[in-house]
CSV table of C-alpha atoms in Angstrom, one decimal:
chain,number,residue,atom,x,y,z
A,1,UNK,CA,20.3,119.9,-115.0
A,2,UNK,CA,21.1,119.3,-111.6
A,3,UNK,CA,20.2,116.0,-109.6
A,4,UNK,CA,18.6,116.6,-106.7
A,5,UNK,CA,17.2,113.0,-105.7
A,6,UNK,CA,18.7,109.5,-106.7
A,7,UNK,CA,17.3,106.4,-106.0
A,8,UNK,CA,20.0,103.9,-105.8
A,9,UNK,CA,19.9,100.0,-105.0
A,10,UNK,CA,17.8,97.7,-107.0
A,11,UNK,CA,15.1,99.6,-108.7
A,12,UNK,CA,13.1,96.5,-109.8
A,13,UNK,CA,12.0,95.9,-105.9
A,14,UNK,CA,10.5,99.4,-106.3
A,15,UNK,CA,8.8,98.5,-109.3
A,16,UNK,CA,7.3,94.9,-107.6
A,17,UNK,CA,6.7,97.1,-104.6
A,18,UNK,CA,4.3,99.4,-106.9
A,19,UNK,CA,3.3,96.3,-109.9
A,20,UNK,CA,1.8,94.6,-106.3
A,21,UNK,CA,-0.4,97.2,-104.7
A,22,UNK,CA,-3.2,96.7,-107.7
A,23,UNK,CA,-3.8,92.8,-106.8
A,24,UNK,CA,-3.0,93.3,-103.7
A,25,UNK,CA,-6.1,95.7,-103.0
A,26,UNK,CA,-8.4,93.3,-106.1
A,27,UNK,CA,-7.9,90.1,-104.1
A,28,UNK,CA,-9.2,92.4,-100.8
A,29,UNK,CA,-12.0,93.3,-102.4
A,30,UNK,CA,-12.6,89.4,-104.3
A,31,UNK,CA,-12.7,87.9,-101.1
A,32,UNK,CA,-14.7,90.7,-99.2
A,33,UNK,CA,-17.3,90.9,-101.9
A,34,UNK,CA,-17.7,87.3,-102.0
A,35,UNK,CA,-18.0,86.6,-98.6
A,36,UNK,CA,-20.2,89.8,-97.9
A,37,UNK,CA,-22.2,87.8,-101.4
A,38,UNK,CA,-22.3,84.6,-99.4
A,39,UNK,CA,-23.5,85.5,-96.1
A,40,UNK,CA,-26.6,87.8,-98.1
A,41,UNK,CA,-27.2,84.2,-100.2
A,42,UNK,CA,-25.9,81.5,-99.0
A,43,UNK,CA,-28.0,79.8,-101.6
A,44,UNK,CA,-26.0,80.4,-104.2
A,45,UNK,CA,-22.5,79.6,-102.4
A,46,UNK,CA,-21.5,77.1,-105.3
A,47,UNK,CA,-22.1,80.3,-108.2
A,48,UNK,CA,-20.0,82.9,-106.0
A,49,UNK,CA,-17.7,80.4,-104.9
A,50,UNK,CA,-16.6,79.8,-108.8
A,51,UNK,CA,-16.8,83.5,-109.5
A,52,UNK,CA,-14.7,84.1,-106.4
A,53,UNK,CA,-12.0,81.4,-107.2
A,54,UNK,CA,-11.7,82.8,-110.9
A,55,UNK,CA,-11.4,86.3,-110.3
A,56,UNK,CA,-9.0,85.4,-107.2
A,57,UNK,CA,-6.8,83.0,-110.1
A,58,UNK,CA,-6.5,85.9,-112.2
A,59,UNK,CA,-5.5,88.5,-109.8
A,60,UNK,CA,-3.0,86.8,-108.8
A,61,UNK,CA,-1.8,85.8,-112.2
A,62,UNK,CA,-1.2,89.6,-112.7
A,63,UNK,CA,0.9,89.8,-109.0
A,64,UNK,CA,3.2,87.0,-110.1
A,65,UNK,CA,3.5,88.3,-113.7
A,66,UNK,CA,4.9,91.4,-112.0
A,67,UNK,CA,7.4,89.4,-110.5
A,68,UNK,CA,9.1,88.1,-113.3
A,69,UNK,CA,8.5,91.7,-115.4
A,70,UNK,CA,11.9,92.3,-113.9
A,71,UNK,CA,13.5,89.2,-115.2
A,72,UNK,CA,12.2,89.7,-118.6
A,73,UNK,CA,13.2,93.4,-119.0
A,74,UNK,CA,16.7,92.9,-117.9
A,75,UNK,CA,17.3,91.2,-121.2
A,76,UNK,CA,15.6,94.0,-123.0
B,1,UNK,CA,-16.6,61.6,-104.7
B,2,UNK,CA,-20.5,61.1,-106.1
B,3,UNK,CA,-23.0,63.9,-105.6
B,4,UNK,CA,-24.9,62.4,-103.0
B,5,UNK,CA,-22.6,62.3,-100.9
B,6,UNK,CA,-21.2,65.8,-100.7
B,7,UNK,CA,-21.6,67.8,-97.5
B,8,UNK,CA,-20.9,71.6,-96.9
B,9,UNK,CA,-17.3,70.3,-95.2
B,10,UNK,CA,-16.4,69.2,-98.4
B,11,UNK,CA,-17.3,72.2,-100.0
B,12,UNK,CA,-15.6,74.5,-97.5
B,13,UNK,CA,-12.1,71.9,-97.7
B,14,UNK,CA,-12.6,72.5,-101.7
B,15,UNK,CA,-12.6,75.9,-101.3
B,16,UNK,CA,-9.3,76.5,-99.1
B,17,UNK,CA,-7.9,73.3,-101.1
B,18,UNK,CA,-8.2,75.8,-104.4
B,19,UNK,CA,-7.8,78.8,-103.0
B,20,UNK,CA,-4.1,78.1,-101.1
B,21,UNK,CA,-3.2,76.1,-104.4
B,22,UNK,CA,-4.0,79.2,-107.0
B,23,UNK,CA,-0.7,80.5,-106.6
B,24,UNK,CA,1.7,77.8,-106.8
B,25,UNK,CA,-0.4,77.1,-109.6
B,26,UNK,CA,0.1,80.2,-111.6
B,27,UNK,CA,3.7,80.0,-110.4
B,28,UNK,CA,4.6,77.1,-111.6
B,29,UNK,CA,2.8,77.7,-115.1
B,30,UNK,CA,5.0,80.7,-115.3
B,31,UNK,CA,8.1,78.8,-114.4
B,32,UNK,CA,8.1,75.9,-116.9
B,33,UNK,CA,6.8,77.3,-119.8
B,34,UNK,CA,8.6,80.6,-118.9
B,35,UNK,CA,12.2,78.5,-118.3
B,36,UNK,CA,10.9,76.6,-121.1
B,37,UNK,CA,11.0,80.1,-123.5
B,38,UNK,CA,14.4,81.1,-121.6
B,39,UNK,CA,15.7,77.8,-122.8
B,40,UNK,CA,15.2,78.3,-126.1
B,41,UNK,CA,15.6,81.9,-126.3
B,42,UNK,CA,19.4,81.0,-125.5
B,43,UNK,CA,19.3,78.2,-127.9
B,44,UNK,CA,17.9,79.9,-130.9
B,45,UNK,CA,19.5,83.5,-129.8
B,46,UNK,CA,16.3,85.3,-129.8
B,47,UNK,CA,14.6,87.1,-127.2
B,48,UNK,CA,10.6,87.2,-127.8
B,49,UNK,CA,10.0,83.3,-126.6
B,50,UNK,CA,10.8,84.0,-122.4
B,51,UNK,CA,8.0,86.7,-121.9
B,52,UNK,CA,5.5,84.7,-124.9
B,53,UNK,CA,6.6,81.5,-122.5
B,54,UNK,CA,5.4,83.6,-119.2
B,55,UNK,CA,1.7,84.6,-120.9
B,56,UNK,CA,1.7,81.3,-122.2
B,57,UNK,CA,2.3,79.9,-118.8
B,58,UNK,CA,-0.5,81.8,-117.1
B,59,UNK,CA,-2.9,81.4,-119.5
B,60,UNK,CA,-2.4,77.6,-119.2
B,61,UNK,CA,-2.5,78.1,-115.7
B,62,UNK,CA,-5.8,80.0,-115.4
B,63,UNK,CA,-6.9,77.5,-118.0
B,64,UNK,CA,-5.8,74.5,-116.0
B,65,UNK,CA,-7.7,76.0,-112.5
B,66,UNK,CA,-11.0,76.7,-114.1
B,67,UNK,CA,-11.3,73.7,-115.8
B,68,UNK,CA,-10.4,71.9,-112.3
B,69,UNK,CA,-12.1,74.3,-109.7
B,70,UNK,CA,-14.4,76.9,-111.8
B,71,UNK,CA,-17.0,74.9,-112.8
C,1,UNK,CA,27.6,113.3,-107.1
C,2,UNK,CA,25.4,110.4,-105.0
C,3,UNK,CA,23.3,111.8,-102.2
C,4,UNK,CA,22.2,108.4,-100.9
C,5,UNK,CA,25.7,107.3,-100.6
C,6,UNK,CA,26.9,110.7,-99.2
C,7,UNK,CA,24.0,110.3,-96.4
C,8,UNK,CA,24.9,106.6,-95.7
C,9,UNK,CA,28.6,107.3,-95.0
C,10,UNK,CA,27.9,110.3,-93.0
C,11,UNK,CA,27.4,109.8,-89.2
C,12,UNK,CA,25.5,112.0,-88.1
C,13,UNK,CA,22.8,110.7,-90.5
C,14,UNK,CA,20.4,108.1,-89.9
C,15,UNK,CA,21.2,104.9,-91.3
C,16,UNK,CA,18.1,102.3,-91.7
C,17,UNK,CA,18.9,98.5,-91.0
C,18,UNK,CA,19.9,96.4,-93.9
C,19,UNK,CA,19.0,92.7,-93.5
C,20,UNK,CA,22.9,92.0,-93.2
C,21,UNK,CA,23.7,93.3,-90.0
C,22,UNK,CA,19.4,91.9,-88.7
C,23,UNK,CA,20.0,88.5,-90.0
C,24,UNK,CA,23.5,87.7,-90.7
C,25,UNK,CA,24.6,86.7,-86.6
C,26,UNK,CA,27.9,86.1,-85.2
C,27,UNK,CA,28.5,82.5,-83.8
C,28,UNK,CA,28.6,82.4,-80.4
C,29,UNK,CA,31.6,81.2,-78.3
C,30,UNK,CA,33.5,80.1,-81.6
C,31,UNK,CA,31.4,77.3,-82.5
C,32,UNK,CA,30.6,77.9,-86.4
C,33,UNK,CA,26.8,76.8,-86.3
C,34,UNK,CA,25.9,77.5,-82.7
C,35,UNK,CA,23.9,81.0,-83.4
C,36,UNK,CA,21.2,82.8,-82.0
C,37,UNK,CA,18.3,81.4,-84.0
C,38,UNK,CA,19.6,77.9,-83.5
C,39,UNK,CA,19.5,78.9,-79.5
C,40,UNK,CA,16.3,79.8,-79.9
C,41,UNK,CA,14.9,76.7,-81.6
C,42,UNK,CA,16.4,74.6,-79.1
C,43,UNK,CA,15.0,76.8,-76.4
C,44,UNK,CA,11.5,76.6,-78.1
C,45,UNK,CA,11.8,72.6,-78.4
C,46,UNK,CA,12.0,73.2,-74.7
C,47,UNK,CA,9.1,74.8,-74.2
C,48,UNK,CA,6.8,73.2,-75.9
C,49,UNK,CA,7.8,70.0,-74.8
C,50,UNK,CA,8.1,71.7,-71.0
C,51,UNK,CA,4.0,73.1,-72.0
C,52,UNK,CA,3.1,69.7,-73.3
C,53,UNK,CA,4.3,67.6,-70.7
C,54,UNK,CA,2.9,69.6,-67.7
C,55,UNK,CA,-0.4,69.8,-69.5
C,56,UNK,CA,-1.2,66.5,-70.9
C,57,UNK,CA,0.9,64.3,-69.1
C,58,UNK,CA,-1.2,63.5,-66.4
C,59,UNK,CA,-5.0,64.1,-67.5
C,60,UNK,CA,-7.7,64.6,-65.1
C,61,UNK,CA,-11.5,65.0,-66.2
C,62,UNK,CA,-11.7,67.8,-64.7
C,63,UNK,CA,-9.1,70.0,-65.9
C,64,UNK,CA,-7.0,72.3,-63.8
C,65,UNK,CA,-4.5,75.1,-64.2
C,66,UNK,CA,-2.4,74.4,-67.4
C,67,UNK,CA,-4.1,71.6,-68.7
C,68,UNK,CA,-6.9,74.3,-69.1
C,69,UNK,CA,-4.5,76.1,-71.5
C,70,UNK,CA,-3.8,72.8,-73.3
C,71,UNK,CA,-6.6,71.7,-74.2
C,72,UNK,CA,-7.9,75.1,-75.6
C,73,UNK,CA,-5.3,74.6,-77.7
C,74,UNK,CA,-6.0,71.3,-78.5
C,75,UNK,CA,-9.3,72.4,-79.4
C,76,UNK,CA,-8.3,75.0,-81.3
C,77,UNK,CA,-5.9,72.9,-83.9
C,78,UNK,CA,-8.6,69.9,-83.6
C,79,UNK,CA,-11.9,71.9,-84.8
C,80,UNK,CA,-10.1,74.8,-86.8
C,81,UNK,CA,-7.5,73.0,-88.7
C,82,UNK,CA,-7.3,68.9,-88.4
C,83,UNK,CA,-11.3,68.0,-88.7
C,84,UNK,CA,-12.0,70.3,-91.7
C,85,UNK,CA,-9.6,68.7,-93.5
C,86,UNK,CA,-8.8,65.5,-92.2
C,87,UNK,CA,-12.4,64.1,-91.3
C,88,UNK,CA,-12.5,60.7,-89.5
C,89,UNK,CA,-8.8,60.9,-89.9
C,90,UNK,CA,-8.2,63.4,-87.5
C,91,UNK,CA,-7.2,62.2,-84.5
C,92,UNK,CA,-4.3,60.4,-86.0
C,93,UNK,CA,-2.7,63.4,-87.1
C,94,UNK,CA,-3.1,65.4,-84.0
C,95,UNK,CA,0.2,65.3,-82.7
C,96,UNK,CA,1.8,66.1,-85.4
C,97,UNK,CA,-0.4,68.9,-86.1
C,98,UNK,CA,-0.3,70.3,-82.2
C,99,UNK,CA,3.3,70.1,-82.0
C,100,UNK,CA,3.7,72.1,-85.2
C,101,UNK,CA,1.3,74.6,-84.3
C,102,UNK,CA,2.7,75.1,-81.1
C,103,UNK,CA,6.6,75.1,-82.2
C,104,UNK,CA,5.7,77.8,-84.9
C,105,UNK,CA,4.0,80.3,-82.6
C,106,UNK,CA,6.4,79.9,-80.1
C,107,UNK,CA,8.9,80.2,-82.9
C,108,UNK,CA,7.3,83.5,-83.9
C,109,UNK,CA,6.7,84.9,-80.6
C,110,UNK,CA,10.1,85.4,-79.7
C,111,UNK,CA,10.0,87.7,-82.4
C,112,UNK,CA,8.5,90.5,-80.0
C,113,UNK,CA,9.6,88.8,-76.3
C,114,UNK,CA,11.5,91.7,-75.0
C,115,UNK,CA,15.9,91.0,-75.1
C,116,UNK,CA,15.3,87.9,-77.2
C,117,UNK,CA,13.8,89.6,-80.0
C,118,UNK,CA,14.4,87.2,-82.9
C,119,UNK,CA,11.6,85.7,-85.1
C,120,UNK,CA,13.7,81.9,-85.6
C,121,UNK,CA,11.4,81.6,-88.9
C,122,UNK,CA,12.7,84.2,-90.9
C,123,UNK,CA,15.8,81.7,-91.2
C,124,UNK,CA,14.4,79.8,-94.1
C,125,UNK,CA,16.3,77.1,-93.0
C,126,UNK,CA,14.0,76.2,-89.9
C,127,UNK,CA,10.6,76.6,-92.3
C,128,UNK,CA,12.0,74.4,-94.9
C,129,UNK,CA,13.4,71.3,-92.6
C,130,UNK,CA,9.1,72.0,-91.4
C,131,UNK,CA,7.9,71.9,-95.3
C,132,UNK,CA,10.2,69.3,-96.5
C,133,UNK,CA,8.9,67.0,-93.2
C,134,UNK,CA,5.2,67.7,-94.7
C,135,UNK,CA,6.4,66.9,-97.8
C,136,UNK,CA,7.8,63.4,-97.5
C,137,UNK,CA,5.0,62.2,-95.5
C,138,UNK,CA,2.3,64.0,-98.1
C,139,UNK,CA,4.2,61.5,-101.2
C,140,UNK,CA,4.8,58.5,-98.5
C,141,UNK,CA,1.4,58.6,-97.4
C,142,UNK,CA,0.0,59.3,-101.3
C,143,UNK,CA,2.0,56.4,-102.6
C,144,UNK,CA,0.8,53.9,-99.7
C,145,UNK,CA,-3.2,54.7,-100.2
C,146,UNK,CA,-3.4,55.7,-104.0
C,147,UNK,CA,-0.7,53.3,-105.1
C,148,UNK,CA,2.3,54.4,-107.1
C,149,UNK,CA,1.3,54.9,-110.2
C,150,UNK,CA,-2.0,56.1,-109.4
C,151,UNK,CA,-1.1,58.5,-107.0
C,152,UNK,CA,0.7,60.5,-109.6
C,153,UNK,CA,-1.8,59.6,-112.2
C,154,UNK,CA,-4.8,61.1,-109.7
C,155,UNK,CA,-2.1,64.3,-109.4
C,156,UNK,CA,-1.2,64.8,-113.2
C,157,UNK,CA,-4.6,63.7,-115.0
C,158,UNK,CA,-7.2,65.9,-113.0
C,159,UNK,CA,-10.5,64.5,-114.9
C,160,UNK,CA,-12.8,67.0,-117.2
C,161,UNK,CA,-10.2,68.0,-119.3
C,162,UNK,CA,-9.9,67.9,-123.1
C,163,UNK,CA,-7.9,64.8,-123.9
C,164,UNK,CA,-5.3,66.9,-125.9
C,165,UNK,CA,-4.6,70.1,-123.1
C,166,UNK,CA,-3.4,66.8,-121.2
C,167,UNK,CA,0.5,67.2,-123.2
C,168,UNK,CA,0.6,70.8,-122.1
C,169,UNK,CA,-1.1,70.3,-118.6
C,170,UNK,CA,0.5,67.6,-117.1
C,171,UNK,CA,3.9,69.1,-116.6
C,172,UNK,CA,2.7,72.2,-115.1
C,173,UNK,CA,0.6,69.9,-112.5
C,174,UNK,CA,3.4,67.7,-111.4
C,175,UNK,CA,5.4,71.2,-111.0
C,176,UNK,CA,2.9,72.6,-109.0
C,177,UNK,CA,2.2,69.8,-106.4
C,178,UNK,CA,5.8,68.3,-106.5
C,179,UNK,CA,8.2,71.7,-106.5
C,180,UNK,CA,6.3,75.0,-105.8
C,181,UNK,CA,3.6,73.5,-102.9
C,182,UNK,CA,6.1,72.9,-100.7
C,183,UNK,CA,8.1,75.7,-101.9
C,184,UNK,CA,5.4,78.4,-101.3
C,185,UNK,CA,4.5,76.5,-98.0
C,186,UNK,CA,7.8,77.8,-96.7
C,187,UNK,CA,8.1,81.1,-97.9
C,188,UNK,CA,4.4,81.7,-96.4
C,189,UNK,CA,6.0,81.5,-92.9
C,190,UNK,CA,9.6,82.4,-94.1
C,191,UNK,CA,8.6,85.8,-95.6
C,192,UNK,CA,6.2,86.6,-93.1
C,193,UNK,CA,8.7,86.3,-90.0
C,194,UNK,CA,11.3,88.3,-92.4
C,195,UNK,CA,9.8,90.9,-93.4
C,196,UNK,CA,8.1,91.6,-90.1
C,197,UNK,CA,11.5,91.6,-88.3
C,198,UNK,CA,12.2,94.3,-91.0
C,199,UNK,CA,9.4,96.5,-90.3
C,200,UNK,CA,9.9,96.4,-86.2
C,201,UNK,CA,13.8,96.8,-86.4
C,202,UNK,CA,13.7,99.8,-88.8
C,203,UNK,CA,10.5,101.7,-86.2
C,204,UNK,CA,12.4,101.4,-83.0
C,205,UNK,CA,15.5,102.3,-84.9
C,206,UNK,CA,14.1,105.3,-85.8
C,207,UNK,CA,12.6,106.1,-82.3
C,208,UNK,CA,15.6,105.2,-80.9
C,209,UNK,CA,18.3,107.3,-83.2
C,210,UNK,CA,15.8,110.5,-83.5
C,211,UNK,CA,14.7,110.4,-79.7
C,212,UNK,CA,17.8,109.6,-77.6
C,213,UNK,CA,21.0,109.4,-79.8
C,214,UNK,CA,20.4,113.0,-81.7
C,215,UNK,CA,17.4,114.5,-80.0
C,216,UNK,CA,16.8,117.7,-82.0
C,217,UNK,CA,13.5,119.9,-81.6
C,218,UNK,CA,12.5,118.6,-85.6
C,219,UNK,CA,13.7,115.3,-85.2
C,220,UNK,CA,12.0,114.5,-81.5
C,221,UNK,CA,8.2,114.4,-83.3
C,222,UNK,CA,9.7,111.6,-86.0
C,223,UNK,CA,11.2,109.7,-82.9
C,224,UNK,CA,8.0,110.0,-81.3
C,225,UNK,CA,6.2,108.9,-84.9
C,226,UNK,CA,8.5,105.8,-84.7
C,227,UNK,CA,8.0,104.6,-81.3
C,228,UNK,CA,4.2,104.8,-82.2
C,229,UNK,CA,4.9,102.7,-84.8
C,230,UNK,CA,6.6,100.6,-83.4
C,231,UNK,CA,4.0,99.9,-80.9
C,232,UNK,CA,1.2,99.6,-83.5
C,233,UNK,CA,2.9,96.9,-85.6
C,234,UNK,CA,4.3,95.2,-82.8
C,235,UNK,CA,0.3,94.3,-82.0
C,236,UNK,CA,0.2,93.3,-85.7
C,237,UNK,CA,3.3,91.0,-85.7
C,238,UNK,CA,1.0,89.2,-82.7
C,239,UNK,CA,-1.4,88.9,-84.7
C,240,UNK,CA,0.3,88.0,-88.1
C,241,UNK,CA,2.6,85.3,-85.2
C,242,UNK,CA,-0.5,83.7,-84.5
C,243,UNK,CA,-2.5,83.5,-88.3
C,244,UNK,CA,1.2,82.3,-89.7
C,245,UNK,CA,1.5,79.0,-87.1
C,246,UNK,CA,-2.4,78.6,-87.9
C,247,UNK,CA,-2.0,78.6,-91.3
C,248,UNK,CA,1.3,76.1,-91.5
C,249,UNK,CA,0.0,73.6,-89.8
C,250,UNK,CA,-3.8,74.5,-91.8
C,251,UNK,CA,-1.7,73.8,-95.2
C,252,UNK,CA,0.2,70.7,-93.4
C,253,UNK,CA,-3.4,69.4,-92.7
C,254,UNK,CA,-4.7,70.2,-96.0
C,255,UNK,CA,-1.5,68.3,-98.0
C,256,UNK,CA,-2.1,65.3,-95.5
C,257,UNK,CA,-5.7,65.0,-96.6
C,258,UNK,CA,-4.9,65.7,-100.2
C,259,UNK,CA,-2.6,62.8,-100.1
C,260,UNK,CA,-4.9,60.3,-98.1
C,261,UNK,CA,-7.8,60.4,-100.3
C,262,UNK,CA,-8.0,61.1,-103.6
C,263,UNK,CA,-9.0,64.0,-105.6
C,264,UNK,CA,-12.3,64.2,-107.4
């Protein structure tokens, strides 16, 4: 079979590249959500506030996770 | 600080105070018990402990921020 | 056989910008460190010290040409960044916090000043000697109002948490506030200024190769598609300039107050 595209160059910033367009788009909608949330209630800033901070945490746990995927896999 | 004297500009400095700490947070989870599972990976000569070490780490870390800021 | 590497070598292909030839400068007139970044810094230094002088130097009460500009930014860092975090403490750490402010921005805006066109942040160099300035003062000033022993205590022993998760927890505190703050406080502003450099270099690049060096009837619509480009993210690098300076000397402001009282 023939090659007709290569990708050369380090692959793993492709896969960072991709591995950070899902948290990138779930911390955009934590943050819009919960400010659109506070300014509807702003009664019940301290609940969202929480809920915001948590789901933020573990967005971002998945982000950073993809940047040491590369790391890990190297060895494999 | 005691409850009675809380006002929303402490709430708002907690806020940015957590939120711009979160990720050095979860980094730093990720990088000692992540080195920490390297370490012994090239100790013992296996090769399971670095990505157990990275979960390990975020878990801790996630565990670590609700406890501190979630609640 | 490698297409990529056949297309790099050849010269009548386009060639994007790697960040060797964008960020690696040659030393001007022989001297080893004297490059363009560090003429830029000094030029910014002159500035802002220029700005701050002509504004504040002589104050009236009712304020007049550039002093006008001043003290909107004064009000600016004062309301939006030192009072939230700072409190009755505020006014102490204005200077510090206006000078940043202004030295970033102007650092960042000659990132898109036509002929200079080089953001002197995405040199990590120049955001660390920043971060590691916070830094000092954020332990000094936690070790002279919390005490030694109990600043690091307040830092590693956050209350509310299970006597024993204390072993496991501790470390990963101490890491967090003594090695990656500081760390990700940088590469914020570092990053930023980088990859924005990136982004403009490689759109006029392609406006400029595809429109005037081979102009072909195919190629003149992607030269056209670059310049546009160009245009539209050199508006958001204005904007990104500004929210980056904001944000370094909100985070300087926000390590300050961590460090002056103590967490609850």
């Amino acid at each position: 079979m023939s090659v007709l595209a290569e990708v050369s160059g380090n692959v793993t910033a492709i896969g960072y590249g991709l591995a950070a367009i899902g948290p990138g788009i779930g911390v955009g909608i934590i943050f819009g959500q919960g400010v659109q949330a506070i300014a509807r209630n702003p009664e019940a800033y301290g609940l969202i506030r929480q809920n915001m901070l948590l789901g933020f945490v573990l967005t971002e746990a998945l982000a950073l996770i993809g940047l040491v995927a590369p790391f890990i896999l190297a060895g494999v | 600080m005691s409850e009675q004297e809380r006002r929303p500009e402490d709430d708002g400095r907690d806020f940015a105070d957590a939120a711009w700490s979160a990720p050095s947070y979860v980094l730093s989870g990720i990088a000692i018990y992540g080195g920490l599972g390297w370490l012994l990976d090239r100790w013992l000569g296996t090769s399971a402990l670095f990505p157990i070490g990275v979960v390990l780490g975020v878990v801790l870390s996630v565990y670590l921020f609700y406890r501190k800021y979630g609640r | 056989m490698n297409a990529l590497t056949l297309l790099a070598s050849d010269p009548d292909k386009f060639t994007p910008p790697t960040p060797q030839e964008l960020f690696e400068l040659p030393p001007i007139g022989g001297i080893y460190w004297l490059t363009k970044p560090v003429i830029l810094a000094v030029l910014t230094s002159i500035i802002v010290i220029v700005f701050c002088w002509s504004a504040f130097a002589k104050p009236k009460l009712v304020p007049r040409g550039i002093q006008n500009v001043g003290e909107i930014g004064y009000m600016f860092v004062r309301d939006q960044v030192a009072r939230p975090f700072l409190g009755k403490d505020a006014d102490r750490w204005m200077g510090l916090l206006l000078s940043m402010f202004f030295m970033i921005w102007v650092w960042n805006l000659m990132g898109v000043i036509p002929f200079i066109q080089f953001p002197v942040a995405s040199h990590i160099a120049f955001p660390a000697v920043l971060a590691i300035t916070v830094y000092v003062i954020k332990i000094f000033l936690g070790v002279k109002h919390q005490g030694g022993i109990g600043y690091f205590k307040n830092m590693m022993f956050p209350p509310g948490i299970p006597k024993g998760m204390y072993v496991l927890l501790a470390p990963l505190e101490f890491a967090s506030n003594m090695i990656l703050a500081p760390f990700t406080h940088m590469v914020r502003l570092f990053a930023n200024m980088f990859a924005g450099h990136m982004l403009l270099a490689f759109f006029s690049m392609v406006g400029f190769w595809f429109l005037f060096e081979k102009l072909t009837p195919l190629g003149a619509a992607v030269g056209v598609l670059g310049v546009v480009m160009t245009i539209v993210f050199t508006a958001l690098e204005l904007l990104i300039q500004f929210l980056q300076a904001y944000l370094f000397a909100m985070l300087a402001a926000m390590y300050i107050g961590g460090a002056l009282h103590a967490e609850h």
